[in-house]
Short mmCIF file of C-alpha atoms in Angstrom, two decimals:
data_model
loop_
_atom_site.label_atom_id
_atom_site.label_comp_id
_atom_site.label_asym_id
_atom_site.label_seq_id
_atom_site.Cartn_x
_atom_site.Cartn_y
_atom_site.Cartn_z
CA UNK A 219 -0.10 0.20 0.14
CA UNK A 220 2.64 2.47 1.28
CA UNK A 221 4.48 1.48 -2.63
CA UNK A 222 1.10 2.62 -4.12
CA UNK A 223 1.09 5.64 -2.24
CA UNK A 224 4.62 6.51 -2.88
CA UNK A 225 4.34 6.02 -6.56
CA UNK A 226 0.50 8.41 -6.69
CA UNK A 227 2.24 10.97 -4.96
CA UNK A 228 5.74 10.70 -7.49
CA UNK A 229 3.43 10.99 -9.94
CA UNK A 230 1.51 13.77 -8.84
CA UNK A 231 4.66 15.63 -8.37
CA UNK A 232 5.65 15.28 -12.04
CA UNK A 233 1.75 16.53 -12.89
CA UNK A 234 2.31 19.80 -10.75
CA UNK A 235 6.21 20.12 -12.16
CA UNK A 236 4.79 20.27 -15.46
CA UNK A 237 1.54 22.53 -15.05
CA UNK A 238 4.69 24.89 -13.68
CA UNK A 239 6.85 24.51 -16.46
CA UNK A 240 3.69 25.15 -18.72
CA UNK A 241 3.48 28.44 -16.96
CA UNK A 242 6.32 29.66 -16.79
CA UNK A 243 6.60 29.34 -20.41
CA UNK A 244 3.24 30.37 -21.09
CA UNK A 245 4.29 33.41 -18.99
CA UNK A 246 7.67 33.97 -21.20
CA UNK A 247 5.95 33.76 -24.51
CA UNK A 248 3.56 36.26 -23.84
CA UNK A 249 6.33 38.77 -22.92
CA UNK A 250 7.69 41.43 -24.73
CA UNK A 251 10.45 41.05 -27.69
CA UNK A 252 12.01 44.12 -26.45
CA UNK A 253 13.45 42.44 -23.12
CA UNK A 254 16.36 40.59 -22.02
CA UNK A 255 17.38 39.41 -19.04
CA UNK A 256 21.02 39.67 -17.83
CA UNK A 257 21.81 37.06 -15.31
CA UNK A 258 24.88 35.46 -13.80
CA UNK A 259 27.07 37.19 -16.19
CA UNK A 260 24.88 35.91 -19.17
CA UNK A 261 22.39 38.02 -21.24
CA UNK A 262 19.21 35.93 -22.51
CA UNK A 263 16.98 37.09 -25.04
CA UNK A 264 13.18 35.35 -25.17
CA UNK A 265 13.98 32.60 -27.17
CA UNK A 266 16.72 31.38 -25.09
CA UNK A 267 15.32 31.72 -22.30
CA UNK A 268 12.12 29.66 -23.85
CA UNK A 269 14.78 27.35 -25.07
CA UNK A 270 16.28 26.48 -21.18
CA UNK A 271 12.80 25.95 -19.78
CA UNK A 272 11.44 24.00 -22.34
CA UNK A 273 14.58 21.71 -21.62
CA UNK A 274 14.68 22.11 -17.97
CA UNK A 275 18.41 23.17 -17.86
CA UNK A 276 19.86 24.62 -14.80
CA UNK A 277 19.08 28.15 -16.35
CA UNK A 278 15.48 26.79 -17.25
CA UNK A 279 15.30 25.57 -13.70
CA UNK A 280 16.68 29.26 -12.65
CA UNK A 281 14.33 31.41 -14.77
CA UNK A 282 11.62 28.94 -13.73
CA UNK A 283 12.02 29.53 -9.58
CA UNK A 284 12.59 33.29 -9.96
CA UNK A 285 8.51 33.48 -11.87
CA UNK A 286 7.20 30.77 -9.49
CA UNK A 287 8.82 32.65 -6.12
CA UNK A 288 7.42 36.06 -7.79
CA UNK A 289 3.54 34.56 -8.17
CA UNK A 290 3.64 32.90 -5.16
CA UNK A 291 4.56 36.24 -3.30
CA UNK A 292 1.85 37.87 -5.15
CA UNK A 293 -0.60 35.80 -4.37
CA UNK A 294 0.20 35.77 -0.77
CA UNK A 295 -0.24 39.72 -1.13
CA UNK A 296 3.47 40.55 -0.40
CA UNK A 297 3.49 43.56 -2.62
CA UNK A 298 1.35 45.06 0.38
CA UNK A 299 2.87 43.70 3.55
CA UNK A 300 5.76 46.38 2.57
CA UNK B 284 40.59 55.49 6.59
CA UNK B 285 40.31 58.25 3.75
CA UNK B 286 37.17 59.59 2.63
CA UNK B 287 37.29 58.22 -0.39
CA UNK B 288 34.95 56.10 -2.37
CA UNK B 289 36.71 53.29 -4.82
CA UNK B 290 34.66 52.10 -7.82
CA UNK B 291 35.04 49.03 -9.63
CA UNK B 292 33.63 49.28 -13.25
CA UNK B 293 34.78 46.40 -15.67
CA UNK B 294 33.05 47.21 -19.24
CA UNK B 295 33.71 43.88 -20.78
CA UNK B 296 30.09 42.42 -21.44
CA UNK B 297 27.17 44.20 -22.51
CA UNK B 298 26.17 44.07 -18.67
CA UNK B 299 29.02 45.23 -17.39
CA UNK B 300 29.30 47.88 -19.98
CA UNK B 301 25.47 48.92 -18.61
CA UNK B 302 26.60 49.37 -15.16
CA UNK B 303 30.01 50.66 -16.40
CA UNK B 304 27.96 54.19 -17.61
CA UNK B 305 25.39 54.06 -15.26
CA UNK B 306 27.48 54.35 -12.06
CA UNK B 307 28.99 57.52 -13.43
CA UNK B 308 26.04 59.16 -11.79
CA UNK B 309 27.70 57.97 -8.10
CA UNK B 310 30.56 59.25 -9.64
CA UNK B 311 29.21 62.61 -10.22
CA UNK B 312 27.80 62.57 -6.63
CA UNK B 313 31.19 62.16 -5.52
CA UNK B 314 32.50 64.90 -7.46
CA UNK B 315 29.89 67.10 -6.14
CA UNK B 316 30.54 66.12 -1.99
CA UNK B 317 34.74 66.55 -2.94
CA UNK B 318 35.32 62.83 -2.14
CA UNK B 319 38.27 61.17 -3.48
CA UNK B 320 37.25 59.20 -6.44
CA UNK B 321 39.46 55.65 -7.16
CA UNK B 322 38.15 54.64 -10.19
CA UNK B 323 39.03 51.82 -11.17
CA UNK B 324 37.56 51.71 -15.30
CA UNK B 325 37.37 49.01 -17.91
CA UNK B 326 40.67 47.24 -17.61
CA UNK B 327 41.76 48.98 -14.51
CA UNK B 328 39.52 46.65 -12.73
CA UNK B 329 42.26 44.04 -11.99
CA UNK B 330 43.26 42.63 -8.67
CA UNK B 331 46.59 44.29 -8.73
CA UNK B 332 45.70 47.44 -9.50
CA UNK B 333 42.41 46.75 -6.72
CA UNK B 334 44.85 45.64 -3.96
CA UNK B 335 47.47 48.48 -4.75
CA UNK B 336 44.93 50.92 -4.68
CA UNK B 337 42.87 49.28 -1.26
CA UNK B 338 45.92 49.81 0.45
CA UNK B 339 47.74 53.03 -0.64
CA UNK B 340 44.63 55.14 -0.39
CA UNK B 341 42.31 53.15 2.26
CA UNK B 342 39.19 54.16 0.77
CA UNK B 343 36.52 53.92 3.27
CA UNK B 344 33.23 52.99 0.55
CA UNK B 345 34.29 50.50 -1.88
CA UNK B 346 31.45 50.13 -4.55
CA UNK B 347 32.17 47.17 -6.79
CA UNK B 348 30.46 46.01 -10.03
CA UNK B 349 30.76 43.36 -11.53
CA UNK B 350 30.28 39.81 -11.54
CA UNK B 351 29.90 37.91 -8.92
CA UNK B 352 29.15 34.17 -7.08
CA UNK B 353 29.29 33.14 -3.59
CA UNK B 354 32.91 32.86 -3.00
CA UNK B 355 34.24 35.97 -5.21
CA UNK B 356 33.75 39.19 -6.43
CA UNK B 357 34.82 40.07 -9.86
CA UNK B 358 36.38 42.67 -12.14
CA UNK B 359 37.52 42.86 -15.30
CA UNK B 360 37.37 39.77 -17.69
CA UNK B 361 35.95 38.36 -14.70
CA UNK B 362 39.21 38.25 -12.69
CA UNK B 363 38.75 37.58 -8.75
CA UNK B 364 39.41 40.86 -7.00
CA UNK B 365 38.02 39.45 -3.29
CA UNK B 366 38.03 35.85 -3.07
CA UNK B 367 36.24 33.63 0.18
CA UNK B 368 39.01 32.69 2.23
CA UNK B 369 41.91 34.03 0.70
CA UNK B 370 41.63 37.91 0.81
CA UNK B 371 38.11 39.03 1.92
CA UNK B 372 40.33 41.39 4.97
CA UNK B 373 41.34 43.35 2.32
CA UNK B 374 37.91 44.93 3.24
CA UNK B 375 38.52 45.35 6.91
CA UNK B 376 36.93 48.79 7.99
CA UNK B 377 35.06 49.34 4.98
CA UNK B 378 32.00 49.77 3.93
CA UNK B 379 31.31 47.75 0.68
CA UNK B 380 28.27 47.55 -1.85
CA UNK B 381 28.47 45.05 -4.01
CA UNK B 382 26.48 45.29 -7.30
CA UNK B 383 27.31 41.64 -8.28
CA UNK B 384 25.34 38.01 -8.03
CA UNK B 385 25.30 36.07 -4.93
CA UNK B 386 28.43 38.13 -2.91
CA UNK B 387 26.12 38.14 0.03
CA UNK B 388 25.72 35.15 1.09
CA UNK B 389 29.04 33.97 1.81
CA UNK B 390 31.99 36.12 0.97
CA UNK B 391 30.08 39.13 2.31
CA UNK B 392 29.37 37.04 5.39
CA UNK B 393 33.01 36.47 5.93
CA UNK B 394 34.00 40.25 5.36
CA UNK B 395 31.95 40.87 8.68
CA UNK B 396 33.33 38.39 10.33
CA UNK B 397 36.73 39.26 9.46
CA UNK B 398 36.14 43.16 9.96
CA UNK B 399 34.50 44.68 7.39
CA UNK B 400 32.01 47.59 9.12
CA UNK B 401 29.01 46.63 6.31
CA UNK B 402 28.26 44.55 3.12
CA UNK B 403 25.40 45.59 1.33
CA UNK B 404 24.79 43.10 -1.85
CA UNK B 405 22.86 40.19 -2.81
CA UNK B 406 22.46 36.58 -1.78
CA UNK B 407 20.95 35.46 -5.10
CA UNK B 408 21.85 36.53 -8.58
CA UNK B 409 21.32 40.25 -9.39
CA UNK B 410 19.70 40.65 -12.20
CA UNK B 411 19.15 43.34 -14.86
CA UNK B 412 16.17 43.35 -17.42
CA UNK B 413 16.89 45.84 -20.68
CA UNK B 414 15.58 46.42 -23.87
CA UNK B 415 18.13 44.83 -26.99
CA UNK B 416 16.96 48.17 -28.80
CA UNK B 417 19.10 50.18 -26.29
CA UNK B 418 22.23 48.76 -25.89
CA UNK B 419 23.81 51.48 -27.87
CA UNK B 420 22.44 53.78 -25.44
CA UNK B 421 22.53 52.44 -22.15
CA UNK B 422 21.24 55.46 -19.61
CA UNK B 423 18.31 55.46 -22.08
CA UNK B 424 17.32 52.70 -21.82
CA UNK B 425 13.89 52.68 -20.01
CA UNK B 426 14.20 48.75 -18.32
CA UNK B 427 17.41 49.04 -16.94
CA UNK B 428 16.56 52.51 -15.34
CA UNK B 429 14.44 50.52 -12.95
CA UNK B 430 16.76 48.13 -12.00
CA UNK B 431 20.04 50.22 -12.01
CA UNK B 432 18.91 53.38 -10.47
CA UNK B 433 17.76 52.59 -7.43
CA UNK B 434 20.88 50.19 -6.83
CA UNK B 435 22.90 53.71 -7.28
CA UNK B 436 20.93 54.95 -4.66
CA UNK B 437 23.15 52.70 -2.40
CA UNK B 438 26.38 54.61 -2.78
CA UNK B 439 24.74 57.64 -3.95
CA UNK B 440 23.15 57.71 -0.51
CA UNK B 441 26.11 56.83 1.47
CA UNK B 442 28.28 59.98 0.01
CA UNK B 443 25.68 62.15 1.17
CA UNK B 444 26.69 61.25 4.84
CA UNK B 445 23.38 58.29 5.21
CA UNK B 446 24.27 55.68 7.63
CA UNK B 447 24.06 52.23 6.20
CA UNK B 448 20.46 51.22 6.74
CA UNK B 449 19.27 54.60 5.66
CA UNK B 450 20.99 53.92 2.13
CA UNK B 451 19.61 50.40 1.98
CA UNK B 452 15.98 51.62 3.07
CA UNK B 453 16.42 54.47 0.02
CA UNK B 454 17.02 51.77 -2.39
CA UNK B 455 14.39 49.50 -1.00
CA UNK B 456 11.91 51.76 -1.22
CA UNK B 457 12.93 53.13 -4.66
CA UNK B 458 13.06 49.43 -6.20
CA UNK B 459 9.57 49.29 -4.77
CA UNK B 460 8.09 52.68 -6.29
CA UNK B 461 9.69 51.18 -9.52
CA UNK B 462 7.70 47.90 -9.14
CA UNK B 463 4.48 49.29 -8.71
CA UNK B 464 5.02 51.21 -11.38
CA UNK B 465 5.87 48.49 -13.24
CA UNK B 466 2.61 46.42 -12.71
CA UNK B 467 0.50 49.81 -13.84
CA UNK B 468 -0.74 50.56 -17.09
CA UNK B 469 1.94 53.65 -17.15
CA UNK B 470 4.38 50.83 -17.87
CA UNK B 471 5.49 49.42 -21.29
CA UNK B 472 5.16 45.96 -21.95
CA UNK B 473 8.84 45.32 -21.47
CA UNK B 474 8.86 47.18 -18.61
CA UNK B 475 5.57 45.16 -17.07
CA UNK B 476 7.36 41.71 -17.84
CA UNK B 477 10.81 42.56 -15.74
CA UNK B 478 8.67 43.12 -12.99
CA UNK B 479 9.14 39.44 -11.43
CA UNK B 480 13.29 39.72 -11.52
CA UNK B 481 13.49 43.80 -10.20
CA UNK B 482 10.59 42.08 -7.24
CA UNK B 483 13.70 38.94 -6.64
CA UNK B 484 16.86 41.70 -6.85
CA UNK B 485 14.69 43.83 -4.01
CA UNK B 486 14.10 40.55 -1.82
CA UNK B 487 17.13 39.38 -1.58
CA UNK B 488 19.07 42.33 -1.56
CA UNK B 489 20.70 42.46 2.25
CA UNK B 490 22.35 44.66 4.66
CA UNK B 491 25.22 42.90 7.10
CA UNK B 492 27.19 44.13 9.91
CA UNK B 493 27.12 47.61 11.24
CA UNK B 494 23.83 49.61 10.18
CA UNK B 495 24.69 52.26 11.85
CA UNK B 496 28.23 52.83 10.02
CA UNK B 497 28.24 55.60 7.74
CA UNK B 498 31.19 57.35 5.45
#
């Protein structure tokens, strides 16, 4: 039973991660073409950010974390706590 | 300790070039206040020159523009200027602002333990949004301005004689003002879309050490 529960939780985590990735991809796709981001000594175009998020590489994870942390903070009303 | 500001301004890539130009406003403030300026511009932002200037001139305020990581603050071509467990003592009795990724999370802490008066920096990566159509005129970039102007307020505020906590507060408030603008209908699309990155910069900007320190 525990093995089944672990399997379900693990699949559920994967689904959540996939949904997060789709959300971040959608946000970045909708972003302006006249915006690049410089981070960690490199500059990234919108296309480069999209590729990395799609691939799920280290940079892609970085951008996902930034977007998700921002969205969580907004949802928690942190802008109004300042 | 002398009333001097040492500024590192490498310009070996696009974003350091942006910071190079925008730091000009800090230099103007130092000139107005008759503060001695040790401007390590371009290739002068190397380890040898940095070390010599720090020892010879003993600036009280050190303003780093350049890349970084948890263990290093870098200069031209990413040459290390300050390295954790190697030479953080070079910043003893100084007030430091490091406009570099991650520096406050380890090397900044070590600096404080070694005797740096105060250290303002970032515990995560410092991002700058910019407009690719404006890279030849960084000072007119309407996106980068929203990131770099509040950051400039730290050294400018210190040069005006404010204590470190006040300089930090002014920068935080300016970032929040810009952030609110970026969420408003007055912002352009690119300014709006850059908002998450400014939010993270603000969230992970920290002040270590003596909050009452001043130049």
